[in-house]
PDB file of C-alpha atoms and ligand atoms in Angstrom:
ATOM      1  CA  MET A   1     -21.954 -41.432  88.810  1.00 43.00           C
ATOM      2  CA  SER A   2     -24.838 -43.705  87.931  1.00 43.00           C
ATOM      3  CA  GLY A   3     -26.839 -46.390  89.696  1.00 45.00           C
ATOM      4  CA  PRO A   4     -26.984 -50.104  88.984  1.00 48.00           C
ATOM      5  CA  ALA A   5     -27.856 -50.936  85.374  1.00 56.00           C
ATOM      6  CA  ASP A   6     -31.387 -52.131  86.110  1.00 85.00           C
ATOM      7  CA  GLY A   7     -32.460 -49.276  88.348  1.00 96.00           C
ATOM      8  CA  VAL A   8     -33.689 -45.756  87.596  1.00 98.00           C
ATOM      9  CA  TRP A   9     -33.451 -42.367  89.300  1.00 98.00           C
ATOM     10  CA  ILE A  10     -36.826 -40.610  89.356  1.00 98.00           C
ATOM     11  CA  PHE A  11     -36.722 -36.870  90.035  1.00 98.00           C
ATOM     12  CA  GLY A  12     -39.508 -35.141  91.964  1.00 98.00           C
ATOM     13  CA  TYR A  13     -40.025 -31.380  92.226  1.00 98.00           C
ATOM     14  CA  GLY A  14     -43.633 -31.109  93.492  1.00 98.00           C
ATOM     15  CA  SER A  15     -45.653 -33.527  95.573  1.00 98.00           C
ATOM     16  CA  LEU A  16     -43.052 -36.205  94.865  1.00 98.00           C
ATOM     17  CA  ILE A  17     -40.740 -34.274  97.184  1.00 98.00           C
ATOM     18  CA  TRP A  18     -42.965 -34.517 100.238  1.00 97.00           C
ATOM     19  CA  ARG A  19     -45.041 -37.586  99.443  1.00 97.00           C
ATOM     20  CA  PRO A  20     -43.029 -39.893  97.202  1.00 98.00           C
ATOM     21  CA  ASP A  21     -44.903 -43.082  98.094  1.00 97.00           C
ATOM     22  CA  ILE A  22     -42.633 -45.089  95.832  1.00 98.00           C
ATOM     23  CA  PRO A  23     -40.357 -47.936  96.935  1.00 97.00           C
ATOM     24  CA  PHE A  24     -37.028 -46.119  96.644  1.00 98.00           C
ATOM     25  CA  LEU A  25     -33.685 -47.498  97.824  1.00 97.00           C
ATOM     26  CA  GLU A  26     -32.062 -44.097  98.162  1.00 97.00           C
ATOM     27  CA  SER A  27     -33.031 -40.439  97.874  1.00 98.00           C
ATOM     28  CA  ARG A  28     -30.847 -37.423  97.176  1.00 98.00           C
ATOM     29  CA  VAL A  29     -31.286 -33.736  96.524  1.00 98.00           C
ATOM     30  CA  ALA A  30     -30.624 -33.188  92.828  1.00 98.00           C
ATOM     31  CA  ARG A  31     -30.707 -30.405  90.256  1.00 98.00           C
ATOM     32  CA  VAL A  32     -31.973 -30.400  86.675  1.00 98.00           C
ATOM     33  CA  ARG A  33     -30.746 -27.660  84.369  1.00 98.00           C
ATOM     34  CA  GLY A  34     -32.895 -25.916  81.759  1.00 98.00           C
ATOM     35  CA  TRP A  35     -36.115 -26.097  83.803  1.00 98.00           C
ATOM     36  CA  LYS A  36     -37.875 -23.868  86.337  1.00 98.00           C
ATOM     37  CA  ARG A  37     -40.650 -24.907  88.774  1.00 98.00           C
ATOM     38  CA  ARG A  38     -43.911 -23.036  88.297  1.00 98.00           C
ATOM     39  CA  PHE A  39     -47.463 -23.370  89.662  1.00 98.00           C
ATOM     40  CA  TRP A  40     -48.842 -23.294  86.156  1.00 98.00           C
ATOM     41  CA  GLN A  41     -50.516 -26.705  85.902  1.00 98.00           C
ATOM     42  CA  GLY A  42     -54.207 -27.330  86.539  1.00 98.00           C
ATOM     43  CA  SER A  43     -55.215 -30.176  88.854  1.00 98.00           C
ATOM     44  CA  HIS A  44     -58.590 -31.707  88.070  1.00 97.00           C
ATOM     45  CA  ASP A  45     -58.050 -34.904  89.991  1.00 95.00           C
ATOM     46  CA  HIS A  46     -56.077 -34.156  93.159  1.00 97.00           C
ATOM     47  CA  ARG A  47     -56.145 -30.543  94.353  1.00 98.00           C
ATOM     48  CA  GLY A  48     -59.189 -29.486  92.385  1.00 97.00           C
ATOM     49  CA  VAL A  49     -62.095 -30.972  90.484  1.00 97.00           C
ATOM     50  CA  PRO A  50     -62.941 -30.908  86.764  1.00 96.00           C
ATOM     51  CA  HIS A  51     -65.190 -27.842  86.992  1.00 96.00           C
ATOM     52  CA  ALA A  52     -62.798 -26.044  89.391  1.00 97.00           C
ATOM     53  CA  PRO A  53     -59.220 -27.252  88.889  1.00 98.00           C
ATOM     54  CA  GLY A  54     -56.537 -26.432  91.435  1.00 98.00           C
ATOM     55  CA  ARG A  55     -53.079 -25.066  90.612  1.00 98.00           C
ATOM     56  CA  VAL A  56     -50.012 -27.288  91.096  1.00 98.00           C
ATOM     57  CA  ALA A  57     -46.371 -27.457  90.046  1.00 98.00           C
ATOM     58  CA  THR A  58     -44.895 -28.308  86.694  1.00 98.00           C
ATOM     59  CA  LEU A  59     -41.536 -27.568  85.107  1.00 98.00           C
ATOM     60  CA  VAL A  60     -41.228 -24.984  82.365  1.00 98.00           C
ATOM     61  CA  PRO A  61     -38.245 -24.920  79.983  1.00 98.00           C
ATOM     62  CA  ASP A  62     -35.813 -22.062  80.605  1.00 98.00           C
ATOM     63  CA  ALA A  63     -32.261 -22.367  79.309  1.00 98.00           C
ATOM     64  CA  ASP A  64     -30.936 -20.043  82.031  1.00 98.00           C
ATOM     65  CA  ALA A  65     -32.703 -21.728  84.931  1.00 98.00           C
ATOM     66  CA  SER A  66     -32.326 -24.850  87.014  1.00 98.00           C
ATOM     67  CA  CYS A  67     -34.567 -26.602  89.505  1.00 98.00           C
ATOM     68  CA  GLU A  68     -33.621 -28.492  92.637  1.00 98.00           C
ATOM     69  CA  GLY A  69     -35.727 -31.361  93.914  1.00 98.00           C
ATOM     70  CA  VAL A  70     -35.338 -34.896  95.212  1.00 98.00           C
ATOM     71  CA  ALA A  71     -34.226 -37.902  93.156  1.00 98.00           C
ATOM     72  CA  TYR A  72     -35.238 -41.410  94.200  1.00 98.00           C
ATOM     73  CA  PHE A  73     -33.405 -44.540  93.103  1.00 98.00           C
ATOM     74  CA  ILE A  74     -35.797 -47.360  92.224  1.00 98.00           C
ATOM     75  CA  ASP A  75     -34.515 -50.917  91.928  1.00 97.00           C
ATOM     76  CA  GLY A  76     -35.207 -52.609  88.591  1.00 96.00           C
ATOM     77  CA  VAL A  77     -37.453 -55.224  90.184  1.00 96.00           C
ATOM     78  CA  ARG A  78     -39.825 -52.512  91.476  1.00 97.00           C
ATOM     79  CA  LEU A  79     -39.813 -50.387  88.320  1.00 97.00           C
ATOM     80  CA  GLN A  80     -42.842 -51.802  86.556  1.00 96.00           C
ATOM     81  CA  GLU A  81     -45.157 -51.233  89.519  1.00 97.00           C
ATOM     82  CA  THR A  82     -43.580 -47.822  90.154  1.00 98.00           C
ATOM     83  CA  TRP A  83     -44.196 -46.628  86.591  1.00 98.00           C
ATOM     84  CA  ALA A  84     -47.772 -47.927  86.724  1.00 98.00           C
ATOM     85  CA  ASP A  85     -48.464 -46.091  89.989  1.00 98.00           C
ATOM     86  CA  LEU A  86     -46.756 -42.860  88.940  1.00 98.00           C
ATOM     87  CA  ASP A  87     -48.306 -42.836  85.467  1.00 98.00           C
ATOM     88  CA  HIS A  88     -51.688 -43.051  87.167  1.00 98.00           C
ATOM     89  CA  ARG A  89     -50.869 -40.454  89.808  1.00 97.00           C
ATOM     90  CA  GLU A  90     -49.491 -37.986  87.238  1.00 97.00           C
ATOM     91  CA  LYS A  91     -52.113 -38.707  84.568  1.00 96.00           C
ATOM     92  CA  ASN A  92     -53.552 -35.198  84.399  1.00 96.00           C
ATOM     93  CA  GLY A  93     -51.264 -33.816  81.696  1.00 97.00           C
ATOM     94  CA  TYR A  94     -47.823 -35.052  82.828  1.00 98.00           C
ATOM     95  CA  ARG A  95     -45.492 -37.186  80.750  1.00 98.00           C
ATOM     96  CA  ARG A  96     -42.133 -38.784  81.428  1.00 98.00           C
ATOM     97  CA  GLU A  97     -39.002 -36.961  80.305  1.00 98.00           C
ATOM     98  CA  ALA A  98     -35.398 -38.147  80.418  1.00 98.00           C
ATOM     99  CA  VAL A  99     -33.044 -35.726  82.199  1.00 98.00           C
ATOM    100  CA  ARG A 100     -29.532 -35.400  83.536  1.00 98.00           C
ATOM    101  CA  LEU A 101     -29.391 -35.121  87.326  1.00 98.00           C
ATOM    102  CA  GLU A 102     -26.658 -33.294  89.225  1.00 98.00           C
ATOM    103  CA  PHE A 103     -26.239 -34.222  92.876  1.00 98.00           C
ATOM    104  CA  ARG A 104     -24.901 -31.947  95.591  1.00 97.00           C
ATOM    105  CA  ASP A 105     -21.694 -33.951  95.914  1.00 97.00           C
ATOM    106  CA  GLY A 106     -20.761 -33.071  92.320  1.00 97.00           C
ATOM    107  CA  THR A 107     -21.705 -36.445  90.800  1.00 98.00           C
ATOM    108  CA  ALA A 108     -24.347 -36.875  88.101  1.00 98.00           C
ATOM    109  CA  ALA A 109     -26.657 -39.549  86.695  1.00 98.00           C
ATOM    110  CA  ASP A 110     -29.366 -40.016  84.121  1.00 98.00           C
ATOM    111  CA  GLY A 111     -32.899 -39.852  85.423  1.00 98.00           C
ATOM    112  CA  VAL A 112     -36.559 -39.406  84.553  1.00 98.00           C
ATOM    113  CA  LEU A 113     -39.076 -36.794  85.685  1.00 98.00           C
ATOM    114  CA  TYR A 114     -42.750 -36.102  85.073  1.00 98.00           C
ATOM    115  CA  VAL A 115     -43.436 -32.808  83.347  1.00 98.00           C
ATOM    116  CA  ALA A 116     -46.764 -31.294  82.329  1.00 98.00           C
ATOM    117  CA  PRO A 117     -45.703 -29.565  79.115  1.00 98.00           C
ATOM    118  CA  VAL A 118     -46.833 -26.097  78.154  1.00 96.00           C
ATOM    119  CA  GLY A 119     -50.158 -26.388  76.354  1.00 94.00           C
ATOM    120  CA  ASN A 120     -51.258 -29.773  77.779  1.00 97.00           C
ATOM    121  CA  ARG A 121     -55.003 -30.139  78.269  1.00 95.00           C
ATOM    122  CA  ALA A 122     -54.851 -29.159  81.969  1.00 97.00           C
ATOM    123  CA  TYR A 123     -52.278 -26.369  81.525  1.00 98.00           C
ATOM    124  CA  LEU A 124     -53.187 -23.029  83.134  1.00 98.00           C
ATOM    125  CA  GLY A 125     -50.050 -21.036  82.463  1.00 98.00           C
ATOM    126  CA  PRO A 126     -48.826 -17.929  84.269  1.00 98.00           C
ATOM    127  CA  ALA A 127     -51.037 -15.433  86.096  1.00 98.00           C
ATOM    128  CA  PRO A 128     -50.348 -12.506  88.460  1.00 97.00           C
ATOM    129  CA  LEU A 129     -49.146 -13.712  91.874  1.00 97.00           C
ATOM    130  CA  PRO A 130     -52.235 -12.508  93.832  1.00 96.00           C
ATOM    131  CA  GLU A 131     -54.470 -14.253  91.292  1.00 97.00           C
ATOM    132  CA  MET A 132     -52.572 -17.533  91.616  1.00 98.00           C
ATOM    133  CA  ALA A 133     -52.603 -17.204  95.414  1.00 98.00           C
ATOM    134  CA  ALA A 134     -56.369 -16.623  95.527  1.00 97.00           C
ATOM    135  CA  HIS A 135     -56.882 -19.559  93.195  1.00 97.00           C
ATOM    136  CA  ILE A 136     -54.813 -21.854  95.442  1.00 98.00           C
ATOM    137  CA  ALA A 137     -56.456 -20.564  98.627  1.00 96.00           C
ATOM    138  CA  GLY A 138     -59.877 -21.422  97.220  1.00 96.00           C
ATOM    139  CA  SER A 139     -59.226 -24.842  95.644  1.00 97.00           C
ATOM    140  CA  ALA A 140     -59.564 -28.383  96.938  1.00 98.00           C
ATOM    141  CA  GLY A 141     -59.924 -31.869  95.484  1.00 97.00           C
ATOM    142  CA  PRO A 142     -59.856 -35.562  96.392  1.00 97.00           C
ATOM    143  CA  SER A 143     -56.252 -35.377  97.697  1.00 97.00           C
ATOM    144  CA  GLY A 144     -56.906 -32.365  99.924  1.00 97.00           C
ATOM    145  CA  THR A 145     -56.729 -28.607  99.769  1.00 98.00           C
ATOM    146  CA  ASN A 146     -54.530 -26.820  97.289  1.00 98.00           C
ATOM    147  CA  ILE A 147     -52.993 -24.720 100.056  1.00 97.00           C
ATOM    148  CA  ASP A 148     -51.869 -27.924 101.780  1.00 98.00           C
ATOM    149  CA  TYR A 149     -49.933 -28.891  98.610  1.00 98.00           C
ATOM    150  CA  LEU A 150     -48.221 -25.500  98.521  1.00 98.00           C
ATOM    151  CA  ARG A 151     -47.451 -25.449 102.257  1.00 98.00           C
ATOM    152  CA  ARG A 152     -45.945 -28.916 102.198  1.00 98.00           C
ATOM    153  CA  LEU A 153     -43.811 -28.138  99.165  1.00 98.00           C
ATOM    154  CA  ALA A 154     -42.552 -24.853 100.631  1.00 98.00           C
ATOM    155  CA  GLY A 155     -41.872 -26.528 103.987  1.00 98.00           C
ATOM    156  CA  GLU A 156     -39.881 -29.360 102.440  1.00 98.00           C
ATOM    157  CA  LEU A 157     -37.890 -27.002 100.190  1.00 98.00           C
ATOM    158  CA  GLN A 158     -36.966 -24.990 103.254  1.00 98.00           C
ATOM    159  CA  ARG A 159     -35.980 -28.086 105.216  1.00 98.00           C
ATOM    160  CA  LEU A 160     -33.786 -29.278 102.335  1.00 98.00           C
ATOM    161  CA  GLU A 161     -32.293 -25.785 101.915  1.00 98.00           C
ATOM    162  CA  ILE A 162     -33.577 -25.490  98.367  1.00 98.00           C
ATOM    163  CA  ASP A 163     -34.227 -21.905  97.327  1.00 98.00           C
ATOM    164  CA  ASP A 164     -37.187 -21.224  95.053  1.00 98.00           C
ATOM    165  CA  PRO A 165     -38.415 -17.619  95.116  1.00 98.00           C
ATOM    166  CA  HIS A 166     -41.483 -18.492  92.994  1.00 98.00           C
ATOM    167  CA  VAL A 167     -42.721 -21.015  95.573  1.00 98.00           C
ATOM    168  CA  PHE A 168     -41.827 -18.940  98.635  1.00 98.00           C
ATOM    169  CA  ARG A 169     -43.395 -15.733  97.271  1.00 98.00           C
ATOM    170  CA  LEU A 170     -46.549 -17.624  96.361  1.00 98.00           C
ATOM    171  CA  GLU A 171     -46.735 -19.206  99.807  1.00 98.00           C
ATOM    172  CA  ARG A 172     -46.304 -15.842 101.553  1.00 97.00           C
ATOM    173  CA  CYS A 173     -49.091 -14.414  99.402  1.00 97.00           C
ATOM    174  CA  VAL A 174     -51.412 -17.337 100.208  1.00 97.00           C
ATOM    175  CA  GLU A 175     -50.616 -17.083 103.950  1.00 95.00           C
ATOM    176  CA  ASP A 176     -51.435 -13.352 103.845  1.00 93.00           C
ATOM    177  CA  LEU A 177     -54.777 -14.204 102.278  1.00 91.00           C
ATOM    178  CA  ALA A 178     -55.366 -16.938 104.837  1.00 87.00           C
ATOM    179  CA  ARG A 179     -54.722 -14.492 107.697  1.00 87.00           C
ATOM    180  CA  ALA A 180     -56.964 -11.842 106.176  1.00 85.00           C
ATOM    181  CA  ASP A 181     -59.792 -14.206 105.262  1.00 69.00           C
ATOM    182  CA  ALA A 182     -61.919 -16.883 106.816  1.00 53.00           C
ATOM    183  CA  PRO A 183     -60.025 -19.765 108.468  1.00 52.00           C
ATOM    184  CA  LEU A 184     -58.557 -22.263 105.996  1.00 50.00           C
ATOM    185  CA  PRO A 185     -58.278 -26.002 106.646  1.00 50.00           C
ATOM    186  CA  PRO A 186     -55.048 -26.857 108.531  1.00 51.00           C
ATOM    187  CA  ALA A 187     -52.230 -28.779 106.835  1.00 49.00           C
ATOM    188  CA  ARG A 188     -52.373 -32.529 107.291  1.00 44.00           C
ATOM    189  CA  PRO A 189     -49.748 -34.405 109.375  1.00 43.00           C
ATOM    190  CA  ALA A 190     -46.226 -34.728 107.984  1.00 38.00           C
ATOM    191  CA  PRO A 191     -45.480 -37.621 105.606  1.00 36.00           C
ATOM    192  CA  THR A 192     -43.581 -40.648 106.895  1.00 36.00           C
ATOM    193  CA  GLY A 193     -41.131 -40.950 103.967  1.00 35.00           C
ATOM    194  CA  GLY A 194     -40.888 -43.396 101.109  1.00 35.00           C
ATOM    195  CA  GLY A 195     -41.892 -46.979 100.973  1.00 33.00           C
ATOM    196  CA  ALA A 196     -44.927 -48.953 100.065  1.00 32.00           C
ATOM    197  CA  GLY A 197     -48.458 -47.729  99.437  1.00 32.00           C
ATOM    198  CA  LEU A 198     -48.835 -45.261  96.628  1.00 33.00           C
ATOM    199  CA  GLN A 199     -51.232 -42.405  97.209  1.00 39.00           C
ATOM    200  CA  ARG A 200     -52.997 -40.342  94.636  1.00 43.00           C
ATOM    201  CA  GLU A 201     -51.052 -37.078  94.505  1.00 51.00           C
ATOM    202  CA  PRO A 202     -50.675 -34.177  93.758  1.00 52.00           C
TER     203      PRO A 202
HETATM  204  C1  SIN B   1     -43.458 -34.020  90.819  1.00 76.69           C
HETATM  205  O1  SIN B   1     -43.707 -33.888  92.017  1.00 76.69           O
HETATM  206  O2  SIN B   1     -42.305 -34.274  90.440  1.00 76.69           O
HETATM  207  C2  SIN B   1     -44.519 -33.913  89.782  1.00 76.69           C
HETATM  208  C3  SIN B   1     -45.603 -32.975  90.078  1.00 76.69           C
HETATM  209  C4  SIN B   1     -46.415 -33.339  91.295  1.00 76.69           C
HETATM  210  O3  SIN B   1     -46.791 -34.512  91.425  1.00 76.69           O
HETATM  211  O4  SIN B   1     -46.683 -32.465  92.119  1.00 76.69           O
END
């Protein structure tokens, strides 16, 4: 299955799941094979600052893995503005990558995602879970707290019945820290879905 010739499917696996802010015509849960979602990317511009970057999601190649997220179909007439907005939003180390998307109904289509490749200038890489959790619990940037990013992602994955042990384990670890420690800022109100008005995420 594929969309109209002048449109594109854009796949989101991080903040694009819960705050797409792009003018999509349709959204669907989709899977990309050969990638796994990991909180291994630094965020200097959204969930952290240059001297104290936050930790956000990227995709890491793994031939045995796959990652589920949400694909958005963008009409050709809105593509130019969408690329401009997303290129700006994902400017801290992410680049576009062509992928094959598999939908839950068994159909498939070509698509594009933003990946922050291993070794990019903001890349943090793996760390022990408690270390990543403490990092996230203590980070914040212009788009809000880092824990808010993680909570929203975990909440949306749960709602969409997408299993991701990496995200859920990390969230449990951060919530344990939050309970044990000083009060953390509450999550912001739920997003209102796609449409106009691009925000600066993650
Ligand atoms: C994405 O959501 O697909 C890219 C990473 C992010 O913006 O969190």
